[in-house]
Tab-separated table of C-alpha atoms in Angstrom:
chain	number	residue	atom	x	y	z
A	290	UNK	CA	0.000	0.000	0.000
A	291	UNK	CA	1.391	3.388	-0.982
A	292	UNK	CA	0.630	6.705	0.644
A	293	UNK	CA	-1.906	8.828	-1.260
A	294	UNK	CA	-0.656	11.784	-3.277
A	295	UNK	CA	-1.372	15.111	-1.589
A	296	UNK	CA	-3.635	17.300	-3.723
A	297	UNK	CA	-5.866	20.349	-3.438
A	298	UNK	CA	-8.818	21.879	-5.230
A	299	UNK	CA	-10.573	25.239	-4.935
A	300	UNK	CA	-14.271	25.914	-5.396
A	301	UNK	CA	-14.320	29.503	-6.617
A	302	UNK	CA	-17.747	31.067	-6.228
A	303	UNK	CA	-19.531	34.271	-7.120
A	304	UNK	CA	-22.989	35.574	-6.309
A	305	UNK	CA	-25.497	35.600	-9.179
A	306	UNK	CA	-29.177	36.164	-9.861
A	307	UNK	CA	-29.775	32.416	-9.721
A	308	UNK	CA	-28.196	32.282	-6.256
A	309	UNK	CA	-24.524	31.672	-6.863
A	310	UNK	CA	-22.240	30.124	-9.435
A	311	UNK	CA	-19.034	28.116	-9.143
A	312	UNK	CA	-16.205	27.748	-11.628
A	313	UNK	CA	-15.970	24.285	-13.153
A	314	UNK	CA	-13.666	23.050	-15.889
A	315	UNK	CA	-13.453	19.940	-18.039
A	316	UNK	CA	-10.286	17.869	-17.982
A	317	UNK	CA	-8.686	16.515	-21.181
A	318	UNK	CA	-9.318	12.933	-22.256
A	319	UNK	CA	-6.128	11.714	-20.554
A	320	UNK	CA	-4.626	11.389	-17.105
A	321	UNK	CA	-6.524	11.492	-13.842
A	322	UNK	CA	-10.254	12.295	-14.078
A	323	UNK	CA	-10.210	12.160	-17.882
A	324	UNK	CA	-13.075	14.190	-19.437
A	325	UNK	CA	-14.515	14.933	-15.992
A	326	UNK	CA	-15.819	18.316	-14.892
A	327	UNK	CA	-13.857	19.390	-11.832
A	328	UNK	CA	-12.856	22.416	-9.791
A	329	UNK	CA	-9.412	23.927	-10.447
A	330	UNK	CA	-6.682	22.089	-8.596
A	331	UNK	CA	-4.141	19.304	-8.721
A	332	UNK	CA	-1.334	17.527	-6.953
A	333	UNK	CA	0.927	19.348	-4.512
A	334	UNK	CA	4.539	19.848	-5.604
A	335	UNK	CA	7.575	19.218	-3.412
A	336	UNK	CA	8.332	22.951	-3.292
A	337	UNK	CA	4.837	23.917	-2.090
A	338	UNK	CA	5.683	25.001	1.488
A	339	UNK	CA	8.033	22.080	2.285
A	340	UNK	CA	8.199	21.181	5.957
A	341	UNK	CA	4.735	22.574	6.737
A	342	UNK	CA	1.657	20.531	7.661
A	343	UNK	CA	-0.449	19.012	4.887
A	344	UNK	CA	-3.232	21.602	5.019
A	345	UNK	CA	-0.743	24.475	4.733
A	346	UNK	CA	1.029	22.777	1.857
A	347	UNK	CA	-2.338	22.102	0.228
A	348	UNK	CA	-3.377	25.753	0.491
A	349	UNK	CA	-0.120	26.931	-1.100
A	350	UNK	CA	-0.435	24.376	-3.866
A	351	UNK	CA	-4.072	25.247	-4.398
A	352	UNK	CA	-3.254	28.890	-5.081
A	353	UNK	CA	-0.537	27.858	-7.542
A	354	UNK	CA	-2.802	25.375	-9.331
A	355	UNK	CA	-5.634	27.887	-9.762
A	356	UNK	CA	-3.245	30.370	-11.340
A	357	UNK	CA	-1.686	27.759	-13.616
A	358	UNK	CA	-5.002	26.304	-14.779
A	359	UNK	CA	-7.362	29.262	-15.060
A	360	UNK	CA	-5.142	32.342	-14.666
A	361	UNK	CA	-6.786	33.704	-11.518
A	362	UNK	CA	-4.793	34.900	-8.513
A	363	UNK	CA	-6.345	33.792	-5.231
A	364	UNK	CA	-5.343	35.344	-1.926
A	365	UNK	CA	-4.230	32.441	0.307
A	366	UNK	CA	-5.994	34.152	3.217
A	367	UNK	CA	-9.273	33.839	1.301
A	368	UNK	CA	-9.161	30.029	1.291
A	369	UNK	CA	-11.605	28.378	3.682
A	370	UNK	CA	-11.092	24.632	4.283
A	371	UNK	CA	-14.220	22.702	3.343
A	372	UNK	CA	-13.330	19.025	3.303
A	373	UNK	CA	-10.647	16.417	2.908
A	374	UNK	CA	-11.183	13.317	0.764
A	375	UNK	CA	-9.141	10.144	1.269
A	376	UNK	CA	-10.031	7.232	-1.052
A	377	UNK	CA	-10.008	3.497	-0.275
A	378	UNK	CA	-6.627	1.779	0.103
A	379	UNK	CA	-7.527	-0.720	-2.644
A	380	UNK	CA	-7.247	1.907	-5.363
A	381	UNK	CA	-4.004	1.870	-7.323
A	382	UNK	CA	-3.853	5.655	-7.635
A	383	UNK	CA	-4.991	7.599	-4.607
A	384	UNK	CA	-5.227	11.335	-3.888
A	385	UNK	CA	-5.498	12.849	-0.412
A	386	UNK	CA	-7.358	15.941	-1.570
A	387	UNK	CA	-8.073	19.091	0.425
A	388	UNK	CA	-11.077	21.089	-0.806
A	389	UNK	CA	-11.190	24.843	-0.192
A	390	UNK	CA	-13.851	27.498	-0.753
A	391	UNK	CA	-12.954	31.012	-1.902
A	392	UNK	CA	-14.794	33.967	-3.343
A	393	UNK	CA	-13.697	34.413	-6.948
A	394	UNK	CA	-11.050	37.137	-7.337
A	395	UNK	CA	-11.260	39.916	-9.886
A	396	UNK	CA	-9.910	39.099	-13.329
A	397	UNK	CA	-10.698	37.085	-16.418
A	398	UNK	CA	-10.491	33.332	-16.606
A	399	UNK	CA	-7.562	32.362	-18.838
A	400	UNK	CA	-7.647	28.577	-19.179
A	401	UNK	CA	-4.493	26.570	-19.728
A	402	UNK	CA	-4.816	24.754	-23.079
A	403	UNK	CA	-2.934	21.767	-21.655
A	404	UNK	CA	-5.195	21.417	-18.610
A	405	UNK	CA	-8.637	22.693	-19.615
A	406	UNK	CA	-10.854	21.531	-22.491
A	407	UNK	CA	-13.829	23.691	-21.509
A	408	UNK	CA	-14.941	25.806	-18.554
A	409	UNK	CA	-17.956	27.709	-17.293
A	410	UNK	CA	-19.541	29.476	-14.363
A	411	UNK	CA	-22.577	27.483	-13.344
A	412	UNK	CA	-24.904	26.881	-10.436
A	413	UNK	CA	-24.374	23.585	-8.614
A	414	UNK	CA	-27.885	22.549	-9.667
A	415	UNK	CA	-27.090	22.968	-13.379
A	416	UNK	CA	-23.895	20.926	-13.156
A	417	UNK	CA	-25.706	18.177	-11.285
A	418	UNK	CA	-28.519	18.214	-13.857
A	419	UNK	CA	-26.002	17.823	-16.701
A	420	UNK	CA	-24.516	14.844	-14.889
A	421	UNK	CA	-27.958	13.305	-14.319
A	422	UNK	CA	-28.651	13.574	-18.064
A	423	UNK	CA	-25.349	11.877	-18.900
A	424	UNK	CA	-23.744	14.867	-20.610
A	425	UNK	CA	-21.209	15.706	-17.888
A	426	UNK	CA	-18.875	13.355	-16.026
A	427	UNK	CA	-18.344	13.956	-12.307
A	428	UNK	CA	-16.207	12.155	-9.744
A	429	UNK	CA	-17.967	11.234	-6.470
A	430	UNK	CA	-16.220	13.966	-4.388
A	431	UNK	CA	-17.269	16.615	-6.912
A	432	UNK	CA	-20.833	15.296	-6.991
A	433	UNK	CA	-21.175	15.274	-3.206
A	434	UNK	CA	-19.571	18.710	-2.865
A	435	UNK	CA	-21.970	20.228	-5.407
A	436	UNK	CA	-24.913	18.496	-3.727
A	437	UNK	CA	-24.018	19.926	-0.329
A	438	UNK	CA	-23.329	23.400	-1.743
A	439	UNK	CA	-26.734	23.404	-3.449
A	440	UNK	CA	-28.410	23.707	-0.046
A	441	UNK	CA	-27.075	27.263	0.396
A	442	UNK	CA	-28.861	30.259	-1.078
A	443	UNK	CA	-25.723	32.413	-1.360
A	444	UNK	CA	-22.055	31.571	-1.738
A	445	UNK	CA	-21.215	33.764	1.235
A	446	UNK	CA	-23.491	31.519	3.314
A	447	UNK	CA	-21.575	28.425	2.195
A	448	UNK	CA	-18.258	30.066	3.059
A	449	UNK	CA	-19.520	31.168	6.473
A	450	UNK	CA	-20.844	27.677	7.237
A	451	UNK	CA	-17.527	26.058	6.283
A	452	UNK	CA	-15.575	28.550	8.358
A	453	UNK	CA	-17.721	27.752	11.381
A	454	UNK	CA	-17.807	23.960	10.934
A	455	UNK	CA	-14.216	23.372	9.841
A	456	UNK	CA	-13.114	20.842	7.246
A	457	UNK	CA	-15.032	17.552	7.190
A	458	UNK	CA	-13.009	14.402	6.529
A	459	UNK	CA	-14.325	11.837	4.051
A	460	UNK	CA	-12.633	8.432	4.231
A	461	UNK	CA	-14.498	6.681	1.489
A	462	UNK	CA	-15.141	3.033	0.840
A	463	UNK	CA	-16.664	1.646	-2.294
A	464	UNK	CA	-19.185	-1.165	-2.578
A	465	UNK	CA	-19.248	-1.666	-6.376
A	466	UNK	CA	-21.725	-4.538	-6.296
A	467	UNK	CA	-24.226	-2.164	-4.698
A	468	UNK	CA	-23.178	0.913	-6.670
A	469	UNK	CA	-22.367	2.667	-3.412
A	470	UNK	CA	-19.630	4.994	-2.211
A	471	UNK	CA	-19.879	5.788	1.486
A	472	UNK	CA	-18.105	7.785	4.168
A	473	UNK	CA	-19.587	7.826	7.643
A	474	UNK	CA	-23.158	9.089	7.282
A	475	UNK	CA	-22.681	10.056	3.626
A	476	UNK	CA	-23.914	7.506	1.073
A	477	UNK	CA	-23.772	7.933	-2.693
A	478	UNK	CA	-25.580	5.426	-4.920
A	479	UNK	CA	-23.858	5.297	-8.314
A	480	UNK	CA	-25.315	2.204	-10.000
A	481	UNK	CA	-27.424	4.285	-12.401
A	482	UNK	CA	-28.105	7.871	-13.386
A	483	UNK	CA	-29.161	10.020	-11.731
A	484	UNK	CA	-26.873	9.284	-8.794
A	485	UNK	CA	-28.598	9.410	-5.420
A	486	UNK	CA	-27.028	10.967	-2.332
A	487	UNK	CA	-28.217	10.153	1.185
A	488	UNK	CA	-27.197	11.411	4.614
A	489	UNK	CA	-27.905	9.032	7.482
A	490	UNK	CA	-27.195	9.978	11.068
A	491	UNK	CA	-25.767	7.510	13.591
A	492	UNK	CA	-29.274	6.288	14.408
A	493	UNK	CA	-29.867	5.464	10.751
A	494	UNK	CA	-32.242	8.344	10.107
């Protein structure tokens, strides 16, 4: 068993008439998450704050990745930890990924042609609808993150809630025969579209 690769991703949000929008981008048809719609981010480099704790290194790498992939400069102080996703040990390629929220900075999106096939500002509901109709590929962490964000009316509310709650850790396990990915009370049924997310408390409610 090898240690997972440290990675980070940033959900950039902006307020909009429809509530709020987040920046999503489509990966090329190669490498990790091929063709998937994701948030800007990637693996942490050795020179991203070496010697610091993982969350600090992830925040430094997250800022770098956003600039490299979409040309936006994010203030590190604006990053709010949202979650940390650690996949099952059985997977051959594993990423220990820190998710951050941040209000979108001023400036135009300038996508990297090597990293981004397409991009858009969209509400979480629209991205999830595209996935349900089979026209957008999402990884389980992205799907769950969008589902949870959809419950907020404004992006500032989502940021405030994350700041108060702190980062939630998801140690996932997959049950392919049941089409299920679970982490604690979070259960995602993936056997057919549309995927179905459930939250069950410790009493099974």
